[in-house]
Backbone as JSON Lines, residues from 0, in Angstrom:
{"i":0,"aa":"X","n":[22.44,-68.99,28.24],"ca":[21.14,-68.02,28.34],"c":[19.82,-68.17,26.49]}
{"i":1,"aa":"X","n":[20.75,-68.18,25.82],"ca":[19.55,-69.28,25.3],"c":[18.96,-69.82,25.6]}
{"i":2,"aa":"X","n":[19.03,-71.3,26.25],"ca":[18.71,-72.05,26.99],"c":[17.77,-71.69,28.39]}
{"i":3,"aa":"X","n":[18.98,-70.65,29.86],"ca":[17.58,-70.41,30.41],"c":[16.41,-69.78,29.66]}
{"i":4,"aa":"X","n":[16.11,-68.84,29.03],"ca":[15.4,-67.87,28.42],"c":[13.84,-69.37,27.8]}
{"i":5,"aa":"X","n":[14.73,-70.79,26.73],"ca":[13.87,-71.38,26.86],"c":[13.04,-71.87,27.74]}
{"i":6,"aa":"X","n":[13.36,-72.68,28.78],"ca":[13.15,-72.99,30.22],"c":[12.9,-72.74,31.1]}
{"i":7,"aa":"X","n":[12.9,-71.09,31.05],"ca":[12.21,-70.23,32.15],"c":[11.85,-70.54,32.96]}
{"i":8,"aa":"X","n":[10.38,-70.69,32.42],"ca":[8.91,-70.72,32.55],"c":[8.27,-72.31,32.32]}
{"i":9,"aa":"X","n":[9.31,-73.16,32.55],"ca":[8.36,-75.44,32.39],"c":[8.21,-75.55,33.36]}
{"i":10,"aa":"X","n":[8.76,-74.49,34.27],"ca":[8.12,-74.84,35.82],"c":[6.39,-74.56,35.64]}
{"i":11,"aa":"X","n":[5.81,-73.85,34.7],"ca":[4.54,-73.71,35.47],"c":[3.61,-74.88,35.13]}
{"i":12,"aa":"X","n":[3.91,-76.08,34.36],"ca":[3.41,-77.4,34.1],"c":[3.11,-77.68,35.79]}
{"i":13,"aa":"X","n":[4.09,-77.11,36.23],"ca":[3.33,-77.33,37.9],"c":[2.1,-76.16,38.99]}
{"i":14,"aa":"X","n":[1.87,-76.02,37.93],"ca":[0.59,-74.25,37.76],"c":[-0.54,-74.82,37.37]}
{"i":15,"aa":"X","n":[-1.16,-74.55,38.51],"ca":[-2.94,-74.65,37.33],"c":[-3.37,-74.48,36.61]}
{"i":16,"aa":"X","n":[-3.57,-74.51,35.9],"ca":[-3.8,-73.51,34.32],"c":[-5.64,-72.93,34.82]}
{"i":17,"aa":"X","n":[-5.89,-72.89,35.67],"ca":[-6.59,-72.15,35.87],"c":[-5.96,-70.87,36.8]}
{"i":18,"aa":"X","n":[-5.1,-71.25,36.83],"ca":[-4.68,-69.42,37.54],"c":[-3.58,-69.03,36.61]}
{"i":19,"aa":"X","n":[-2.91,-69.74,35.04],"ca":[-2.06,-69.83,34.31],"c":[-2.88,-69.42,33.35]}
{"i":20,"aa":"X","n":[-4.7,-69.15,33.3],"ca":[-4.79,-68.45,32.14],"c":[-6.57,-67.62,32.88]}
{"i":21,"aa":"X","n":[-5.93,-66.95,34.34],"ca":[-7.42,-66.25,34.46],"c":[-7.79,-65.12,34.21]}
{"i":22,"aa":"X","n":[-8.68,-64.44,33.69],"ca":[-8.88,-63.24,33.62],"c":[-8.49,-62.48,34.68]}
{"i":23,"aa":"X","n":[-9.1,-62.22,35.63],"ca":[-9.05,-60.9,35.99],"c":[-7.52,-61.21,37.38]}
{"i":24,"aa":"X","n":[-7.79,-60.84,38.38],"ca":[-6.43,-60.41,39.5],"c":[-6.38,-62.01,40.06]}
{"i":25,"aa":"X","n":[-5.31,-62.77,40.18],"ca":[-4.94,-63.54,40.9],"c":[-5.02,-63.59,42.41]}
{"i":26,"aa":"X","n":[-5.64,-63.73,43.37],"ca":[-5.89,-64.13,44.97],"c":[-4.71,-64.13,45.63]}
{"i":27,"aa":"X","n":[-4.08,-63.73,46.97],"ca":[-3.08,-63.87,47.38],"c":[-2.22,-65.67,47.23]}
{"i":28,"aa":"X","n":[-3.3,-66.45,47.65],"ca":[-3.28,-68.17,47.53],"c":[-2.66,-67.79,46.27]}
{"i":29,"aa":"X","n":[-3.14,-67.26,45.04],"ca":[-2.69,-68.02,43.9],"c":[-2.05,-67.47,43.2]}
{"i":30,"aa":"X","n":[-1.25,-65.73,43.73],"ca":[0.32,-65.46,44.21],"c":[1.09,-66.31,44.25]}
{"i":31,"aa":"X","n":[0.9,-66.55,45.18],"ca":[1.51,-67.7,45.86],"c":[1.97,-68.72,44.89]}
{"i":32,"aa":"X","n":[1.05,-69.65,44.82],"ca":[1.38,-70.69,43.9],"c":[1.9,-70.52,42.29]}
{"i":33,"aa":"X","n":[1.89,-69.04,41.8],"ca":[2.46,-69.18,39.93],"c":[4.43,-68.59,41.49]}
{"i":34,"aa":"X","n":[4.16,-67.6,42.0],"ca":[5.6,-67.19,42.28],"c":[6.67,-69.0,42.83]}
{"i":35,"aa":"X","n":[6.15,-70.46,42.76],"ca":[6.46,-71.37,42.81],"c":[7.49,-71.21,41.71]}
{"i":36,"aa":"X","n":[6.31,-71.28,40.42],"ca":[7.62,-70.94,39.14],"c":[8.68,-71.07,39.01]}
{"i":37,"aa":"X","n":[9.49,-70.54,39.3],"ca":[10.55,-70.42,38.61],"c":[11.46,-71.27,40.33]}
{"i":38,"aa":"X","n":[11.07,-72.17,41.38],"ca":[11.52,-73.13,42.6],"c":[11.26,-74.56,41.58]}
{"i":39,"aa":"X","n":[9.81,-74.16,40.71],"ca":[9.61,-76.18,40.32],"c":[10.55,-76.41,38.87]}
{"i":40,"aa":"X","n":[10.64,-74.78,37.99],"ca":[12.13,-75.44,37.13],"c":[13.05,-76.14,36.93]}
{"i":41,"aa":"X","n":[13.85,-75.56,38.26],"ca":[14.45,-75.16,39.09],"c":[14.91,-76.73,39.16]}
{"i":42,"aa":"X","n":[13.59,-77.27,39.85],"ca":[13.4,-79.11,40.56],"c":[13.7,-79.87,39.46]}
{"i":43,"aa":"X","n":[13.32,-79.02,38.1],"ca":[12.77,-80.33,36.72],"c":[14.13,-80.56,35.9]}
{"i":44,"aa":"X","n":[14.83,-79.24,36.3],"ca":[16.17,-78.99,35.41],"c":[17.18,-79.88,36.5]}
{"i":45,"aa":"X","n":[16.97,-80.18,37.57],"ca":[17.96,-80.5,38.36],"c":[18.97,-81.84,38.02]}
{"i":46,"aa":"X","n":[17.74,-82.83,37.35],"ca":[19.3,-84.35,37.56],"c":[20.29,-83.87,36.6]}
{"i":47,"aa":"X","n":[20.01,-82.65,35.59],"ca":[21.12,-82.17,34.68],"c":[22.47,-81.83,35.47]}
{"i":48,"aa":"X","n":[22.87,-82.08,35.26],"ca":[24.68,-81.87,36.1],"c":[24.65,-80.41,35.17]}
{"i":49,"aa":"X","n":[25.4,-80.33,33.76],"ca":[25.62,-79.67,32.9],"c":[24.51,-78.51,32.89]}
{"i":50,"aa":"X","n":[23.17,-78.16,32.79],"ca":[22.46,-76.96,33.56],"c":[22.2,-76.41,34.37]}
{"i":51,"aa":"X","n":[23.22,-76.69,35.27],"ca":[23.62,-75.77,36.43],"c":[23.7,-74.51,36.36]}
{"i":52,"aa":"X","n":[23.91,-73.2,35.67],"ca":[24.4,-72.61,34.44],"c":[22.38,-71.98,34.64]}
{"i":53,"aa":"X","n":[22.25,-72.41,33.68],"ca":[20.96,-72.31,33.08],"c":[19.71,-72.22,34.05]}
{"i":54,"aa":"X","n":[19.42,-73.71,34.31],"ca":[19.25,-73.62,36.14],"c":[18.87,-72.64,37.71]}
{"i":55,"aa":"X","n":[20.45,-71.52,37.65],"ca":[20.58,-70.71,38.65],"c":[20.07,-69.06,38.11]}
{"i":56,"aa":"X","n":[20.28,-69.1,36.55],"ca":[19.67,-67.69,35.55],"c":[18.12,-68.0,35.66]}
{"i":57,"aa":"X","n":[17.41,-69.54,35.52],"ca":[16.28,-69.34,35.45],"c":[15.41,-69.23,36.27]}
{"i":58,"aa":"X","n":[16.27,-70.28,38.19],"ca":[15.99,-69.51,39.41],"c":[15.25,-68.5,39.55]}
{"i":59,"aa":"X","n":[15.92,-67.3,39.27],"ca":[16.18,-66.13,40.17],"c":[15.57,-65.04,38.96]}
{"i":60,"aa":"X","n":[14.85,-65.53,37.69],"ca":[14.52,-64.47,36.88],"c":[14.04,-63.54,37.44]}
{"i":61,"aa":"X","n":[13.09,-63.4,38.79],"ca":[12.37,-62.77,38.7],"c":[12.43,-62.03,40.37]}
{"i":62,"aa":"X","n":[14.12,-62.39,40.7],"ca":[14.24,-61.16,41.53],"c":[14.23,-59.84,41.72]}
{"i":63,"aa":"X","n":[14.15,-59.39,42.12],"ca":[14.23,-57.71,42.12],"c":[15.59,-57.18,42.57]}
{"i":64,"aa":"X","n":[15.82,-55.97,42.05],"ca":[17.09,-55.75,41.93],"c":[17.36,-54.68,43.07]}
{"i":65,"aa":"X","n":[16.37,-54.2,44.01],"ca":[16.26,-54.13,45.56],"c":[16.06,-54.97,46.19]}
{"i":66,"aa":"X","n":[16.24,-56.61,46.24],"ca":[15.24,-57.16,46.63],"c":[14.15,-57.73,47.19]}
{"i":67,"aa":"X","n":[13.46,-57.14,46.54],"ca":[11.61,-57.3,47.09],"c":[11.58,-58.95,46.34]}
{"i":68,"aa":"X","n":[12.36,-59.07,45.35],"ca":[11.67,-60.17,44.13],"c":[11.55,-61.34,45.11]}
{"i":69,"aa":"X","n":[11.47,-62.23,43.92],"ca":[11.22,-63.68,44.67],"c":[12.14,-65.0,43.87]}
{"i":70,"aa":"X","n":[12.58,-65.88,44.04],"ca":[12.2,-66.89,45.28],"c":[13.03,-66.57,46.26]}
{"i":71,"aa":"X","n":[13.87,-66.07,46.78],"ca":[15.21,-65.9,46.89],"c":[15.78,-64.88,47.39]}
{"i":72,"aa":"X","n":[14.95,-63.14,47.04],"ca":[15.14,-61.68,48.08],"c":[16.69,-61.51,47.73]}
{"i":73,"aa":"X","n":[17.01,-62.05,47.13],"ca":[18.54,-61.32,45.97],"c":[18.54,-60.19,46.09]}
{"i":74,"aa":"X","n":[19.21,-59.23,45.73],"ca":[19.24,-57.86,45.57],"c":[20.72,-58.19,44.38]}
{"i":75,"aa":"X","n":[20.99,-56.76,44.26],"ca":[22.08,-55.52,43.18],"c":[22.63,-56.96,42.34]}
{"i":76,"aa":"X","n":[23.72,-57.37,42.25],"ca":[25.38,-57.81,41.95],"c":[25.15,-59.83,42.4]}
{"i":77,"aa":"X","n":[23.92,-59.38,43.72],"ca":[24.01,-60.97,43.85],"c":[23.16,-61.44,43.34]}
{"i":78,"aa":"X","n":[21.94,-61.3,42.24],"ca":[21.58,-62.33,41.32],"c":[22.65,-62.03,40.47]}
{"i":79,"aa":"X","n":[22.22,-63.23,39.63],"ca":[23.35,-64.13,38.13],"c":[22.77,-62.78,37.16]}
{"i":80,"aa":"X","n":[24.01,-62.38,36.9],"ca":[23.49,-61.05,34.98],"c":[22.28,-62.39,34.35]}
{"i":81,"aa":"X","n":[23.28,-63.37,33.92],"ca":[22.35,-64.0,33.5],"c":[20.27,-63.61,33.5]}
{"i":82,"aa":"X","n":[20.19,-63.56,35.18],"ca":[19.12,-63.68,35.23],"c":[17.92,-62.31,35.24]}
{"i":83,"aa":"X","n":[19.71,-61.35,35.69],"ca":[18.79,-59.9,35.54],"c":[18.71,-59.17,33.81]}
{"i":84,"aa":"X","n":[19.81,-60.25,32.79],"ca":[19.24,-59.87,32.0],"c":[18.03,-60.49,31.16]}
{"i":85,"aa":"X","n":[17.57,-62.0,31.74],"ca":[16.01,-62.42,31.01],"c":[15.07,-61.66,32.07]}
{"i":86,"aa":"X","n":[15.28,-61.21,32.72],"ca":[13.8,-60.6,34.11],"c":[13.38,-59.33,32.69]}
{"i":87,"aa":"X","n":[14.69,-58.35,32.3],"ca":[13.79,-57.45,31.15],"c":[13.61,-57.59,29.89]}
{"i":88,"aa":"X","n":[14.31,-59.03,29.38],"ca":[13.4,-59.62,28.18],"c":[12.14,-60.52,28.54]}
{"i":89,"aa":"X","n":[12.11,-61.14,30.2],"ca":[10.68,-61.37,30.41],"c":[9.81,-60.83,30.0]}
{"i":90,"aa":"X","n":[10.39,-59.44,31.42],"ca":[9.37,-58.76,31.27],"c":[8.6,-58.19,29.55]}
{"i":91,"aa":"X","n":[10.16,-57.34,29.79],"ca":[8.94,-56.95,27.75],"c":[8.64,-58.25,27.13]}
{"i":92,"aa":"X","n":[9.13,-58.67,26.84],"ca":[7.8,-59.72,25.83],"c":[6.58,-60.19,26.48]}
{"i":93,"aa":"X","n":[6.68,-60.25,28.39],"ca":[5.3,-59.79,28.62],"c":[4.22,-59.13,28.92]}
{"i":94,"aa":"X","n":[5.02,-57.69,28.86],"ca":[4.04,-56.32,28.62],"c":[3.73,-56.19,26.76]}
{"i":95,"aa":"X","n":[4.21,-56.71,26.42],"ca":[3.94,-56.81,24.93],"c":[3.59,-57.96,23.43]}
{"i":96,"aa":"X","n":[3.33,-58.53,24.92],"ca":[2.42,-59.89,24.51],"c":[0.94,-60.14,24.97]}
{"i":97,"aa":"X","n":[0.1,-60.16,24.64],"ca":[-1.03,-60.35,25.02],"c":[-1.86,-61.7,25.94]}
{"i":98,"aa":"X","n":[-2.39,-61.4,27.12],"ca":[-2.05,-61.83,28.1],"c":[-4.26,-62.64,28.34]}
{"i":99,"aa":"X","n":[-4.16,-63.4,28.8],"ca":[-6.34,-63.35,29.1],"c":[-6.3,-61.75,30.34]}
{"i":100,"aa":"X","n":[-5.66,-61.57,30.76],"ca":[-6.16,-60.01,32.19],"c":[-6.26,-58.91,31.8]}
{"i":101,"aa":"X","n":[-5.16,-59.16,29.91],"ca":[-5.08,-57.45,29.4],"c":[-4.59,-57.57,28.33]}
{"i":102,"aa":"X","n":[-4.76,-56.27,27.15],"ca":[-4.19,-56.43,26.11],"c":[-2.41,-55.78,25.95]}
{"i":103,"aa":"X","n":[-1.7,-55.82,24.78],"ca":[-0.33,-56.29,24.46],"c":[0.04,-54.58,24.55]}
{"i":104,"aa":"X","n":[0.68,-54.06,25.52],"ca":[1.25,-52.72,25.45],"c":[2.36,-52.64,23.78]}
{"i":105,"aa":"X","n":[2.13,-51.32,23.76],"ca":[2.72,-51.03,22.47],"c":[4.43,-50.87,23.12]}
{"i":106,"aa":"X","n":[5.44,-51.51,21.86],"ca":[6.56,-51.53,22.8],"c":[6.96,-49.45,23.61]}
{"i":107,"aa":"X","n":[6.83,-48.83,23.12],"ca":[7.55,-47.37,23.31],"c":[6.24,-47.05,25.26]}
{"i":108,"aa":"X","n":[4.93,-47.99,25.52],"ca":[5.26,-48.57,26.82],"c":[5.7,-48.74,27.31]}
{"i":109,"aa":"X","n":[5.71,-50.51,26.57],"ca":[6.5,-51.86,27.78],"c":[8.41,-50.75,27.97]}
{"i":110,"aa":"X","n":[8.74,-50.23,26.98],"ca":[10.18,-48.77,27.91],"c":[9.72,-47.8,28.47]}
{"i":111,"aa":"X","n":[8.75,-47.39,28.69],"ca":[8.22,-46.84,29.89],"c":[8.4,-47.58,30.8]}
{"i":112,"aa":"X","n":[8.1,-48.67,30.9],"ca":[7.28,-48.72,32.31],"c":[8.95,-49.47,32.37]}
{"i":113,"aa":"X","n":[9.71,-49.77,31.8],"ca":[10.01,-50.82,31.75],"c":[11.81,-49.71,33.21]}
{"i":114,"aa":"X","n":[11.57,-48.49,32.39],"ca":[12.9,-46.81,32.34],"c":[11.42,-46.78,33.61]}
{"i":115,"aa":"X","n":[10.4,-46.73,34.68],"ca":[10.53,-46.0,35.05],"c":[11.01,-47.23,36.04]}
{"i":116,"aa":"X","n":[11.05,-48.27,36.27],"ca":[11.07,-49.3,37.52],"c":[12.87,-49.43,37.14]}
{"i":117,"aa":"X","n":[13.76,-48.57,37.32],"ca":[15.58,-48.82,37.23],"c":[15.47,-49.3,38.35]}
{"i":118,"aa":"X","n":[16.4,-49.77,38.82],"ca":[16.92,-50.04,40.31],"c":[16.21,-50.47,41.03]}
{"i":119,"aa":"X","n":[14.87,-50.69,40.86],"ca":[14.07,-51.22,41.8],"c":[13.63,-52.56,41.17]}
{"i":120,"aa":"X","n":[12.99,-53.17,39.97],"ca":[13.14,-53.94,39.43],"c":[13.79,-54.74,38.83]}
{"i":121,"aa":"X","n":[14.62,-53.91,37.87],"ca":[15.54,-53.55,37.16],"c":[17.16,-53.53,37.19]}
{"i":122,"aa":"X","n":[17.89,-53.66,37.15],"ca":[19.43,-53.68,36.71],"c":[19.54,-52.09,36.38]}
{"i":123,"aa":"X","n":[19.58,-50.95,36.55],"ca":[19.83,-49.68,36.24],"c":[20.6,-50.06,34.78]}
{"i":124,"aa":"X","n":[21.98,-50.36,34.99],"ca":[22.81,-50.64,33.88],"c":[22.3,-51.43,32.69]}
{"i":125,"aa":"X","n":[21.89,-52.93,33.08],"ca":[21.21,-53.35,32.15],"c":[20.46,-53.04,31.38]}
{"i":126,"aa":"X","n":[19.3,-52.4,31.97],"ca":[18.02,-51.42,32.61],"c":[18.01,-50.81,30.91]}
{"i":127,"aa":"X","n":[18.77,-49.52,30.84],"ca":[19.18,-48.49,29.79],"c":[20.03,-49.05,28.45]}
{"i":128,"aa":"X","n":[21.01,-50.25,28.52],"ca":[21.0,-51.3,27.93],"c":[20.2,-51.32,27.25]}
{"i":129,"aa":"X","n":[19.33,-51.6,27.97],"ca":[18.23,-52.95,27.25],"c":[17.51,-52.09,26.36]}
{"i":130,"aa":"X","n":[16.84,-50.72,27.13],"ca":[15.99,-49.68,26.87],"c":[16.91,-48.97,24.97]}
{"i":131,"aa":"X","n":[17.97,-48.57,25.45],"ca":[18.99,-48.82,24.46],"c":[18.81,-49.41,23.35]}
{"i":132,"aa":"X","n":[18.63,-51.03,23.13],"ca":[18.49,-51.98,22.6],"c":[16.97,-51.57,21.43]}
{"i":133,"aa":"X","n":[16.05,-51.88,22.21],"ca":[14.86,-51.52,21.34],"c":[14.66,-50.22,20.9]}
{"i":134,"aa":"X","n":[15.57,-49.1,21.91],"ca":[15.11,-47.31,20.89],"c":[15.5,-47.53,19.59]}
{"i":135,"aa":"X","n":[16.59,-48.08,19.64],"ca":[17.53,-48.41,18.11],"c":[16.62,-49.39,17.69]}
{"i":136,"aa":"X","n":[15.87,-50.12,17.46],"ca":[15.39,-51.59,16.85],"c":[16.51,-52.43,16.3]}
{"i":137,"aa":"X","n":[17.75,-52.47,17.85],"ca":[17.73,-53.69,17.63],"c":[17.39,-55.05,18.38]}
{"i":138,"aa":"X","n":[16.04,-54.9,19.19],"ca":[15.19,-55.51,19.9],"c":[13.96,-55.53,19.36]}
């Protein structure tokens, strides 16, 4: 998990900087390019046989629990558990960090958004536990 968390976005090296730092909404073409980063991550890490689990976790951290995510449209328990955990941590980090296109949200706002997306974007059981960890100050 620690390595997957560290390497999960390394594929963004293959995404044009203008897209990564764009202050406004991405076009459909730009969104499609951005959605390639988990596959690029998997390709970059693929020569390392000892990182197969890391690759699977990183590749699928943008899959949605309801199957509408990317790159493979996996759903529910078919998404590796590590990917479901990383999706929560990554989303929380993204929401509570400033981005070129928006200011950071407060922790309570991020928790509310995660809570409202349980069973669609996020694993409902892992999401409830994640929210509990944030609300109790563990995270």
